[in-house]
Amino acid sequence: MSNQLFKIALAGNPNSGKTTLFNALTGLKQKVGNYPGITVEKKTGTIKLSNDSKAIAIDLPGTYSLFSKSIDEEVAQQILCNKDNRDYPDITLVVADASNLRRSIFLLTQIIDLKMNVVLALNMVDIATKKGLIVDVNLLSKKLGIPVVAINARKGKGIEVLKKTVINSLGKSPDYPFLDVGKLFKGAIQKANIIRNVENNYASFMALCKQKLSGEIENRCALNQLCKSEDIIPERAQAKETVNRYSLIDKLVKETVKQGEPIGKYMITKRLDDLLIHPFYGYIIFLLILFVIFQVVFSWATYPMDLIDGLFVDIQMFVSQALPKGLLNDLVVNGILAGLGGILIFVPQIAFLFAFIAFLEDTGYMARVSFITDKLLRNVGLNGRSIIPLLSGAACAVPAIMSTRTISSWKERIITILVTPLMSCSARLPVYTLIIALIIPAEDYFGFNLQGIVMMSFYMIGFVAAILVALLLKYTIKSKEHSYYIMEMPSYKIPDWKTVGYTIFEKVKVFLFDAGKIIIAVSIVLWFMSSFSPGDNFEKIEKKWKGHENAEFNINADKLEASYAGILGKMIEPAIKPLGFDWKIGISLITSFAAREVFVGTMSTIYSVGDSNVKSIQTRLSELKNPDTGEAFFTPAVGISLMLFYAFAMQCMTTIVIVYRETNHWKWPFIQFVYMGFLAYFSSLIAYQLLS
Ligand code: GDP
Ligand code: MG
């Protein structure tokens, strides 16, 4: 092979050290450009392999799998899987992170199965050693049937051996496939080989699974036909392949990697992990952390909340006196300002909650939580990756549902999406806070804030309901696929305060501006609905009470009842009376279907109509009397029933839309809306009937 130029491609996961190795191999002989038509960077260079042979090297974008999920991955896939691509390599160098072998050889084994000429560069051996991992390179090479060279790309160790190995392996393909998809999908693969006129099981499998390969377009019809007749559903077939591939990889890693004592920060990580992912203490610590979070969110947040509350009472008082009396005054004070105050007051709690979530995420602890909960969640039809959406659901179901995209199993993902809105999101906090303060005394029990304990119970109720529903769905949703859990465990680190701060800022912003818009709009509509009535009903009421003692009080009460809002609330009163709710709560329930947090704004608007004294909603509700008994209206029975309704009902338009978008079907949000409504109604009914 004298002076002949052949092509080498460097492939591997992001951050496996491809570019570092590329630099070590090419030195300064590099060219940087873009792939045609896209903004993915393309790096090529010349390598002098020996005195008489040179090669052109291409540094491919980071890739986890040949089944591409991003533009970067697609670029790599196009080059590696298409013989007619101008960059198709004569030999591929897969760069793997030796300290994370399991994840990094996934791609390698796929490339082996394509029967490509491939050499494994086992990089980051220094880190593996610090982690106490000893890789048996010879055994690995024998098991994989390809050459393996241990290197340290950063220090330039092993580069010469690597070059020699590349020269010696030119023109050789792997000894045997790693995973034979021909056996996994008998019949279909052979037929696909015939259609595509190749003898390459894995390439045919990829083509069957709708991956873009050469010859794929002209054969698409025949391949689709084959999928139908052989009962192959691409996503599921691919999931099955992944599961089988990982179980072979696990076996291989067990045989070739020995775990010794880690050193330095890796030892600290290992020691911490011994405790934090311990099958018993791990859970205890997790529960303790959750408990502390909710205590803090509830008690610390009350200080800024009281401040905001007081401030809004002052502003409303000021504006109500500054503006001339009349409709505009009423709109500004009881419509706009009341709604605005109702939103701002919950910012402290949302900020606290996200501070904790972002902090735990950034330290690396969240990954451990996923790990220890995996087995548990698997029993109920979820998996370890569901814990992040579920926990984020404690803040807001919308981003939580969007984060389910990392769950590769279709069924586990659908179940996670369906149950996530049962987790107590921050929009329920205002409702819970308001009602708990009304019905639960602010006392300490054994040093714990009693209101905090009730709050925590409601978070638990949401979580338990989510688990039970998931369990139910596990046995009702049919699916043939298998799932596999892939989770990386980063080293622990001191969190970056900027990252944490940014997350808090981002979430508060979304709450204020996305949810806030709806809340203000609904507040104004509600103010309108409660300030006007059909026909001349208001005049009639005023006439009727003229000259009576207590006229103003009676006029206001009657007006509210006669208003559009009153009419609507009354319409549903018969249905919600058994739950302990009156028509005013009925109005709040209806408006809450736009967003739960509207509840407080609605209550505050409805109860402030015509009341010339500016008071906080809290005071207003606590002064409320039941007309039948003369006692306080908000008894524990009413409060608990109301909180249960909010715990279960699907009262969030945004979530409904997101679920549709993520599942691509109206069927799922519909099912979700119905089952949650059912849970809400009957749990409230039972609670009220038992407690009252
Ligand atoms: P790429 O995403 O695959 O191109 O990875 P890079 O080449 O950019 O490397 C990612 C990081 O790993 C960089 O900070 C490198 O300095 C570092 N790195 C690369 N090879 C090694 C190695 O063998 N040992 C150690 N400790 N670090 C390495
Ligand atoms: Mg790179």
XYZ file of C-alpha atoms and ligand atoms in Angstrom:
721
model
C 0.000 0.000 0.000
C 2.371 2.668 -1.102
C 1.328 6.278 -1.049
C -2.252 5.277 -1.419
C -4.781 7.475 0.338
C -7.538 5.684 2.159
C -10.254 7.037 4.377
C -10.516 6.698 8.143
C -13.611 7.798 10.054
C -13.466 8.584 13.767
C -16.774 7.655 15.362
C -17.950 7.536 18.959
C -20.130 9.086 21.653
C -19.901 12.796 22.318
C -16.987 13.543 24.671
C -15.304 10.204 24.121
C -12.184 12.028 22.899
C -12.619 11.801 19.098
C -11.408 15.328 18.440
C -8.502 14.937 20.848
C -7.448 11.758 19.068
C -8.045 13.377 15.687
C -5.714 16.207 16.646
C -3.110 13.789 17.930
C -3.268 11.840 14.669
C -3.365 14.691 12.175
C -1.359 17.386 13.910
C -1.816 20.647 12.034
C -2.918 19.072 8.778
C -6.608 19.826 9.239
C -9.441 21.330 7.279
C -12.636 22.621 8.879
C -15.822 23.178 6.890
C -19.493 22.291 6.956
C -21.425 19.308 5.667
C -23.347 20.308 2.547
C -26.578 22.112 3.356
C -26.368 21.975 7.161
C -24.474 23.743 9.897
C -22.811 20.664 11.327
C -19.075 21.170 11.417
C -16.990 18.851 9.270
C -13.378 18.269 10.203
C -10.990 16.415 7.936
C -7.221 15.974 8.036
C -4.318 13.925 6.783
C -2.636 11.247 8.878
C 0.800 9.915 8.185
C 0.378 6.312 9.267
C 3.849 5.105 8.278
C 6.612 6.201 5.939
C 4.741 5.028 2.885
C 1.097 5.304 3.784
C -1.173 8.250 4.400
C -4.836 8.445 5.165
C -7.577 11.014 5.133
C -9.301 11.166 8.492
C -12.754 12.520 9.177
C -13.908 13.460 12.688
C -17.588 12.460 12.763
C -20.133 14.185 14.993
C -20.792 12.473 18.347
C -23.152 9.527 18.028
C -24.729 7.114 20.495
C -26.408 4.854 17.990
C -26.735 4.302 14.254
C -30.452 4.855 14.724
C -30.075 8.604 14.571
C -32.035 10.907 16.850
C -30.434 14.248 15.966
C -28.980 16.025 12.951
C -25.489 15.306 14.256
C -26.230 11.615 14.529
C -27.834 11.577 11.115
C -24.673 12.964 9.535
C -22.626 10.166 11.112
C -25.207 7.562 10.153
C -25.315 8.714 6.536
C -21.567 8.394 6.222
C -21.229 5.065 8.008
C -24.186 3.300 6.443
C -23.971 4.356 2.807
C -21.266 2.818 0.699
C -21.897 5.394 -2.042
C -21.354 8.363 0.312
C -18.205 10.216 -0.734
C -16.960 10.063 2.867
C -17.685 6.340 3.368
C -14.601 5.102 5.244
C -12.311 2.242 4.338
C -11.792 1.763 8.020
C -13.620 3.130 11.052
C -11.937 3.987 14.316
C -14.461 3.837 17.113
C -13.311 5.928 20.056
C -14.752 4.580 23.300
C -14.600 5.884 26.842
C -13.019 3.037 28.805
C -14.409 4.440 32.042
C -17.912 4.050 30.642
C -17.540 1.019 28.445
C -21.112 -0.187 28.495
C -22.555 2.928 26.958
C -19.718 3.611 24.601
C -19.507 0.275 22.818
C -23.155 0.219 21.816
C -22.354 2.087 18.607
C -19.283 -0.079 18.044
C -21.290 -3.291 18.113
C -23.722 -1.866 15.555
C -20.814 -0.988 13.282
C -19.433 -4.509 13.719
C -22.826 -5.891 12.711
C -22.671 -3.854 9.502
C -19.538 -5.938 8.748
C -17.444 -2.786 8.484
C -13.716 -2.717 8.816
C -13.350 -1.371 12.351
C -10.749 -0.840 15.096
C -11.612 0.081 18.684
C -9.536 2.830 20.293
C -10.108 2.406 24.014
C -9.624 5.943 25.264
C -9.564 7.529 28.744
C -7.808 4.542 30.282
C -6.363 6.964 32.840
C -9.832 7.850 34.086
C -10.889 4.210 34.079
C -7.878 3.418 36.256
C -8.811 6.192 38.695
C -12.297 4.741 38.852
C -10.682 1.398 39.724
C -11.765 -0.216 36.439
C -9.367 -2.646 34.798
C -10.214 -3.597 31.229
C -8.835 -6.846 29.816
C -7.984 -5.503 26.364
C -6.951 -8.844 24.841
C -10.071 -10.622 26.007
C -12.211 -7.725 24.774
C -10.574 -7.906 21.365
C -11.102 -11.670 21.180
C -14.757 -11.450 22.221
C -15.517 -8.651 19.787
C -13.548 -10.183 16.947
C -11.812 -6.898 16.084
C -8.516 -5.202 17.065
C -8.625 -3.139 20.287
C -5.932 -0.621 21.307
C -5.804 1.122 24.692
C -4.856 4.792 24.354
C -4.756 8.075 26.215
C -5.566 10.620 23.533
C -4.830 13.588 25.772
C -1.307 12.428 26.648
C -0.731 10.879 23.212
C -0.144 7.415 24.636
C -0.728 4.382 22.436
C -1.020 6.432 19.241
C 1.851 4.648 17.438
C 0.433 1.216 18.247
C -2.929 2.439 17.033
C -1.469 3.545 13.679
C 0.229 0.182 13.153
C -2.954 -1.656 14.060
C -4.910 0.395 11.533
C -2.438 -0.459 8.755
C -2.524 -4.145 9.652
C -6.287 -4.356 9.772
C -7.032 -2.681 6.464
C -9.337 -4.741 4.306
C -10.401 -7.061 7.137
C -13.961 -7.183 8.376
C -15.032 -8.407 11.822
C -14.871 -12.140 12.468
C -18.583 -12.491 13.373
C -21.598 -10.320 14.112
C -22.014 -9.142 17.704
C -25.770 -9.538 17.688
C -27.290 -11.508 14.831
C -30.543 -9.751 13.947
C -31.043 -12.506 11.367
C -31.785 -14.832 14.269
C -33.804 -12.256 16.188
C -36.162 -11.555 13.301
C -36.123 -14.813 11.382
C -37.438 -14.738 7.853
C -37.947 -10.981 7.638
C -34.233 -10.233 7.450
C -33.503 -12.865 4.800
C -36.355 -11.539 2.684
C -35.126 -7.967 3.166
C -31.659 -9.054 2.058
C -33.196 -10.446 -1.130
C -35.200 -7.274 -1.779
C -32.139 -5.102 -1.227
C -29.890 -7.545 -3.065
C -27.232 -7.536 -0.320
C -25.919 -10.031 2.198
C -25.929 -7.737 5.228
C -28.396 -8.586 7.980
C -27.942 -5.458 10.043
C -28.124 -3.084 7.082
C -31.319 -4.797 5.984
C -32.688 -4.554 9.506
C -31.977 -0.825 9.559
C -33.660 -0.425 6.180
C -36.689 -2.357 7.440
C -36.804 0.033 10.405
C -37.041 2.986 8.013
C -33.506 4.227 8.461
C -32.148 6.082 5.456
C -29.737 3.732 3.747
C -28.624 3.382 0.148
C -31.210 1.502 -1.873
C -33.737 2.345 0.767
C -35.838 4.704 -1.339
C -36.332 2.478 -4.365
C -37.106 -0.486 -2.095
C -39.351 1.386 0.339
C -42.611 -0.061 -0.993
C -41.385 -3.644 -0.969
C -39.885 -3.168 2.514
C -43.111 -1.670 3.892
C -44.987 -4.610 2.426
C -42.542 -6.968 4.116
C -42.993 -5.176 7.484
C -46.732 -5.753 7.163
C -46.559 -9.401 6.182
C -43.920 -10.212 8.831
C -45.694 -8.155 11.503
C -42.742 -5.845 12.105
C -43.377 -2.478 13.733
C -40.156 -0.468 13.293
C -40.064 1.246 16.731
C -40.785 -1.975 18.557
C -38.382 -4.019 16.472
C -35.702 -1.470 17.239
C -36.554 -1.508 20.953
C -36.286 -5.303 20.944
C -32.930 -5.103 19.192
C -31.676 -2.558 21.771
C -32.686 -4.742 24.690
C -30.928 -7.764 23.214
C -27.864 -5.749 22.311
C -27.544 -4.337 25.815
C -27.913 -7.697 27.457
C -25.037 -9.010 25.329
C -23.005 -5.883 26.144
C -23.683 -6.341 29.862
C -22.391 -9.888 29.646
C -19.304 -8.749 27.756
C -18.557 -5.926 30.228
C -18.904 -8.310 33.145
C -16.356 -10.645 31.591
C -13.809 -8.069 30.508
C -13.906 -5.318 33.166
C -12.857 -5.814 36.783
C -13.882 -3.322 39.470
C -11.087 -2.451 41.927
C -10.663 0.417 44.397
C -11.258 3.873 42.932
C -9.032 6.801 43.913
C -9.422 10.554 44.491
C -12.771 12.100 43.634
C -13.900 8.798 42.164
C -13.424 7.248 45.569
C -15.594 9.961 47.100
C -18.229 9.264 44.437
C -18.046 5.551 45.144
C -18.285 6.055 48.919
C -21.256 8.388 48.496
C -22.890 5.950 46.130
C -22.462 3.110 48.596
C -24.794 5.096 50.825
C -27.022 7.009 48.418
C -27.886 4.102 46.146
C -28.010 1.614 48.991
C -31.147 -0.542 48.660
C -32.314 0.556 52.120
C -30.543 3.739 53.228
C -30.826 5.150 49.724
C -34.599 5.341 50.034
C -34.513 6.633 53.604
C -32.231 9.476 52.571
C -34.373 10.261 49.561
C -37.516 10.455 51.706
C -35.737 12.633 54.272
C -34.634 15.021 51.548
C -38.186 15.206 50.190
C -39.513 15.893 53.669
C -37.042 18.713 54.268
C -37.864 20.239 50.882
C -41.570 20.401 51.596
C -41.089 21.730 55.114
C -38.861 24.463 53.771
C -41.044 25.298 50.785
C -43.989 25.689 53.098
C -42.467 27.527 56.027
C -39.714 29.704 54.525
C -41.845 30.796 51.625
C -44.488 32.235 53.944
C -42.296 35.285 54.714
C -42.012 36.629 51.171
C -45.587 35.531 50.540
C -46.942 37.568 53.450
C -44.925 40.482 52.202
C -46.410 40.294 48.719
C -49.884 39.763 50.132
C -49.633 42.848 52.343
C -48.173 44.878 49.514
C -51.097 44.057 47.230
C -53.652 44.968 49.855
C -51.902 48.347 50.148
C -51.772 48.855 46.390
C -55.428 47.924 45.974
C -56.363 50.295 48.806
C -54.353 53.094 47.247
C -55.714 52.603 43.726
C -59.271 52.251 44.912
C -59.012 55.662 46.597
C -56.965 57.331 43.865
C -59.306 56.462 40.990
C -62.799 57.920 40.831
C -65.465 55.510 42.062
C -67.147 53.471 39.349
C -66.695 50.625 36.902
C -63.069 51.371 35.973
C -62.053 51.547 39.611
C -63.767 48.240 40.238
C -62.170 46.616 37.169
C -58.670 47.706 38.138
C -58.925 46.904 41.838
C -61.042 43.756 41.839
C -60.327 42.445 38.363
C -56.759 43.187 37.360
C -54.987 43.815 40.667
C -56.764 40.939 42.401
C -55.686 38.574 39.628
C -52.128 39.903 39.571
C -51.733 39.538 43.319
C -53.057 36.012 43.025
C -50.216 35.124 40.669
C -47.292 36.934 42.256
C -47.912 35.498 45.668
C -46.864 32.024 44.535
C -43.581 33.010 43.019
C -41.647 32.414 46.261
C -42.828 28.806 46.527
C -42.129 28.025 42.898
C -38.688 29.565 43.252
C -37.917 27.515 46.370
C -39.116 24.288 44.787
C -37.100 24.752 41.647
C -34.086 25.799 43.653
C -34.136 22.348 45.235
C -34.798 20.444 42.030
C -32.078 22.291 40.110
C -29.654 21.931 43.013
C -30.182 18.167 43.294
C -29.969 17.769 39.525
C -26.706 19.663 39.336
C -24.982 17.797 42.170
C -25.568 14.530 40.324
C -27.943 13.241 42.997
C -30.977 13.151 40.693
C -29.322 10.451 38.561
C -29.004 8.318 41.711
C -32.652 8.863 42.520
C -33.501 7.535 39.043
C -31.241 4.598 39.639
C -32.679 3.522 42.982
C -36.246 4.053 41.893
C -35.863 2.113 38.657
C -36.620 -1.327 40.091
C -39.510 0.019 42.107
C -41.045 1.947 39.242
C -40.551 -0.949 36.854
C -42.968 -2.968 38.981
C -45.714 -0.476 38.283
C -45.118 -0.077 34.568
C -42.761 2.894 34.748
C -38.973 3.023 34.732
C -36.118 4.897 36.392
C -36.343 7.622 33.818
C -39.922 8.286 34.856
C -38.783 9.658 38.196
C -37.538 12.911 36.667
C -40.850 13.668 34.929
C -42.722 12.581 38.060
C -40.636 14.783 40.342
C -40.731 17.677 37.892
C -44.466 17.118 37.880
C -44.303 18.406 41.441
C -43.455 21.735 39.844
C -45.379 21.688 36.582
C -46.758 18.878 34.439
C -46.021 20.711 31.200
C -42.200 20.565 31.180
C -42.442 17.228 33.007
C -44.418 15.661 30.185
C -42.036 17.099 27.643
C -39.133 15.499 29.496
C -40.618 12.010 29.000
C -38.986 11.982 25.577
C -35.955 10.309 27.121
C -38.043 7.212 27.891
C -37.431 4.870 24.994
C -40.217 2.429 25.726
C -43.490 3.569 24.165
C -45.658 1.997 26.832
C -43.663 3.272 29.796
C -43.654 6.701 28.245
C -47.445 6.754 27.722
C -47.990 5.608 31.300
C -45.620 8.274 32.609
C -47.457 10.930 30.601
C -50.854 9.750 31.808
C -49.986 9.772 35.499
C -47.640 12.763 35.742
C -50.468 15.340 36.122
C -51.505 13.524 39.306
C -48.326 14.752 40.955
C -49.042 17.896 42.932
C -47.887 20.681 40.669
C -47.119 24.202 41.809
C -50.483 25.385 40.519
C -52.142 23.338 43.225
C -49.998 25.004 45.875
C -52.055 28.214 45.915
C -55.240 26.192 46.365
C -53.759 23.981 49.062
C -52.107 26.910 50.819
C -55.313 28.882 50.932
C -57.473 26.039 52.163
C -54.959 24.578 54.601
C -54.572 27.975 56.221
C -58.359 28.115 56.582
C -58.961 24.688 58.087
C -55.704 23.600 59.736
C -54.418 25.451 62.828
C -50.911 26.884 62.522
C -49.508 24.770 65.354
C -46.382 22.733 65.802
C -46.609 19.025 66.526
C -43.399 17.526 67.883
C -41.543 20.407 66.305
C -43.195 19.966 62.902
C -45.466 22.500 61.383
C -48.910 20.880 61.245
C -49.885 22.736 58.093
C -46.682 21.492 56.504
C -47.577 17.912 57.377
C -51.002 18.221 55.751
C -49.395 19.796 52.710
C -46.943 16.917 52.482
C -49.788 14.406 52.799
C -51.422 15.908 49.748
C -48.210 15.585 47.799
C -48.082 11.957 48.928
C -51.702 11.392 47.874
C -50.849 12.618 44.383
C -47.792 10.384 44.230
C -49.595 7.296 45.513
C -52.452 7.877 43.065
C -49.925 8.180 40.234
C -48.359 4.847 41.214
C -51.697 3.054 41.532
C -52.976 4.353 38.208
C -49.678 3.400 36.563
C -50.074 -0.109 37.930
C -53.570 -0.292 36.512
C -52.372 0.954 33.132
C -49.503 -1.530 33.139
C -52.052 -4.316 32.851
C -54.471 -2.534 30.529
C -52.213 -1.009 27.872
C -51.112 -3.716 25.475
C -47.634 -3.696 24.034
C -45.182 -6.295 22.816
C -42.045 -4.264 23.246
C -39.362 -4.669 25.881
C -37.618 -1.811 27.514
C -34.149 -1.200 28.687
C -32.801 1.225 31.192
C -29.745 3.223 30.234
C -28.633 5.738 32.792
C -25.365 7.473 33.163
C -24.111 8.217 36.657
C -22.092 11.405 36.649
C -19.528 12.062 39.381
C -20.857 14.158 42.237
C -19.967 17.788 42.090
C -20.546 21.058 43.861
C -23.484 22.573 41.990
C -22.951 25.519 39.731
C -24.952 28.351 41.296
C -25.378 30.053 37.966
C -27.098 26.980 36.519
C -29.352 26.720 39.550
C -30.128 30.434 39.471
C -30.895 30.324 35.790
C -33.306 27.401 36.196
C -35.178 29.249 38.930
C -35.353 32.390 36.809
C -36.534 30.428 33.750
C -39.284 28.582 35.629
C -40.568 31.659 37.411
C -40.637 33.460 34.079
C -42.656 30.678 32.446
C -45.073 30.699 35.356
C -45.474 34.462 35.393
C -45.789 35.033 31.687
C -47.291 31.834 30.269
C -49.621 30.928 33.095
C -49.909 34.573 34.135
C -51.432 35.620 30.816
C -54.251 33.112 31.156
C -54.793 34.004 34.788
C -55.106 37.727 34.165
C -57.391 37.142 31.183
C -59.599 34.800 33.155
C -59.606 37.227 36.100
C -60.939 39.990 33.875
C -63.536 37.764 32.231
C -64.614 36.689 35.674
C -64.799 40.183 36.983
C -67.036 40.942 34.012
C -69.168 37.873 34.589
C -69.648 38.703 38.232
C -70.260 42.435 37.688
C -72.965 42.159 35.027
C -76.187 40.259 34.637
C -78.604 39.553 31.825
C -81.371 42.145 31.394
C -82.122 44.643 34.155
C -81.808 42.227 37.068
C -79.392 44.468 38.924
C -81.766 47.430 38.857
C -84.571 45.248 40.121
C -82.468 44.078 43.035
C -81.560 47.621 43.965
C -85.205 48.661 43.868
C -86.262 45.675 45.923
C -83.929 46.414 48.843
C -84.230 50.210 48.803
C -84.774 51.570 52.279
C -84.235 48.226 54.007
C -81.908 47.794 56.937
C -78.649 46.158 55.809
C -79.538 47.094 52.237
C -76.024 47.166 50.869
C -75.125 43.711 52.122
C -78.285 42.179 50.683
C -77.960 43.995 47.388
C -74.417 42.740 46.916
C -75.287 39.193 47.782
C -78.265 39.164 45.441
C -76.354 40.821 42.632
C -73.666 38.179 42.732
C -76.265 35.484 42.602
C -78.004 37.137 39.638
C -74.806 37.736 37.689
C -73.655 35.589 34.747
C -71.154 33.898 37.025
C -73.850 33.113 39.562
C -76.093 31.643 36.878
C -73.302 29.366 35.658
C -72.283 28.297 39.146
C -75.892 27.574 40.055
C -76.288 25.408 36.994
C -73.712 22.972 38.303
C -74.586 23.316 41.978
C -76.819 20.214 42.122
C -73.912 18.097 40.863
C -71.386 19.447 43.364
C -73.591 19.908 46.412
C -72.916 16.303 47.560
C -69.211 17.238 47.589
C -69.882 20.111 50.001
C -69.476 22.874 47.405
C -71.758 25.835 46.798
C -72.255 27.660 43.510
C -69.444 30.126 44.218
C -66.970 27.274 44.478
C -68.719 25.863 41.407
C -67.667 28.953 39.454
C -64.110 28.549 40.668
C -64.091 24.887 39.625
C -65.229 25.804 36.134
C -62.664 28.548 35.655
C -59.951 26.297 37.070
C -60.235 24.044 34.055
C -58.259 26.728 32.283
C -55.570 26.533 34.981
C -55.799 25.511 38.593
C -54.141 28.587 39.999
C -57.075 30.617 38.676
C -59.033 29.244 41.627
C -57.627 31.724 44.110
C -58.049 34.639 41.732
C -61.633 33.595 41.041
C -62.485 33.188 44.700
C -60.893 36.491 45.434
C -62.754 38.241 42.597
C -66.094 36.653 43.334
C -65.942 37.375 47.023
C -64.756 40.921 46.590
C -67.508 42.063 44.221
C -69.153 45.095 45.715
C -67.333 44.761 49.041
C -65.969 48.212 49.670
C -63.504 47.027 52.311
C -60.231 45.806 50.831
C -59.210 42.601 52.558
C -57.007 39.667 51.699
C -58.765 36.635 50.269
C -57.712 34.709 53.352
C -59.643 37.014 55.697
C -62.615 37.130 53.370
C -62.975 33.365 53.246
C -62.463 32.851 56.956
C -65.293 35.306 57.683
C -67.620 33.353 55.409
C -70.622 31.741 57.109
C -72.700 28.801 56.038
C -76.241 30.214 55.536
C -77.814 26.936 56.751
C -75.842 26.459 59.972
C -74.447 29.909 60.723
C -71.057 28.263 61.350
C -67.905 28.902 59.329
C -68.438 27.829 55.721
C -64.979 26.322 55.286
C -65.236 23.340 57.609
C -62.528 20.684 57.458
C -64.937 18.481 55.457
C -65.441 21.125 52.768
C -61.742 21.969 52.710
C -60.529 18.379 52.406
C -63.133 17.587 49.776
C -62.087 20.636 47.770
C -58.389 19.816 48.048
C -59.026 16.251 46.903
C -60.897 17.569 43.905
C -57.929 19.737 42.997
C -55.516 16.884 43.679
C -57.145 14.667 41.068
C -59.014 16.693 38.452
C -57.284 17.450 35.142
C -57.705 21.188 35.382
C -55.056 22.481 33.041
C -55.596 23.382 29.414
C -51.893 23.661 28.740
C -51.233 20.102 29.930
C -54.033 18.767 27.751
C -52.519 20.410 24.699
C -49.017 19.173 25.557
C -50.212 15.600 26.013
C -51.852 15.753 22.608
C -48.659 17.090 21.084
C -46.470 14.449 22.721
C -48.709 11.469 21.936
C -49.975 12.717 18.575
C -53.462 11.546 19.386
C -56.502 13.110 21.080
C -57.284 9.723 22.535
C -54.710 10.062 25.335
C -55.609 13.509 26.698
C -59.260 12.443 26.511
C -58.651 9.278 28.526
C -56.605 11.314 30.976
C -59.283 13.981 31.383
C -61.999 11.403 31.990
C -60.164 9.170 34.444
C -58.880 12.119 36.460
C -62.337 13.721 36.575
C -63.777 10.444 37.775
C -61.149 10.157 40.530
C -61.702 13.780 41.579
C -65.475 13.586 41.807
C -65.688 10.346 43.701
C -62.836 10.956 46.128
C -64.363 14.344 47.045
C -67.792 12.790 47.378
C -66.567 10.034 49.674
C -64.413 12.384 51.762
C -67.193 14.932 52.283
C -69.823 12.352 53.103
C -67.524 10.672 55.622
C -66.247 13.847 57.279
C -69.359 16.025 57.456
P -15.268 14.453 21.396
O -16.571 15.054 21.774
O -15.387 12.981 21.228
O -14.620 15.108 20.224
O -14.314 14.611 22.663
P -13.096 15.604 22.858
O -11.944 15.171 22.051
O -13.564 16.982 22.685
O -12.730 15.301 24.377
C -13.603 15.570 25.440
C -12.805 15.816 26.699
O -12.119 14.640 27.095
C -11.743 16.880 26.505
O -11.735 17.687 27.655
C -10.464 16.075 26.370
O -9.350 16.820 26.835
C -10.747 14.906 27.277
N -9.978 13.714 26.919
C -9.826 13.168 25.685
N -9.099 12.037 25.766
C -8.787 11.857 27.070
C -8.028 10.849 27.794
O -7.542 9.883 27.241
N -7.950 11.021 29.124
C -8.509 12.069 29.772
N -8.394 12.155 31.105
N -9.214 13.014 29.132
C -9.344 12.915 27.799
Mg -15.423 16.581 18.949
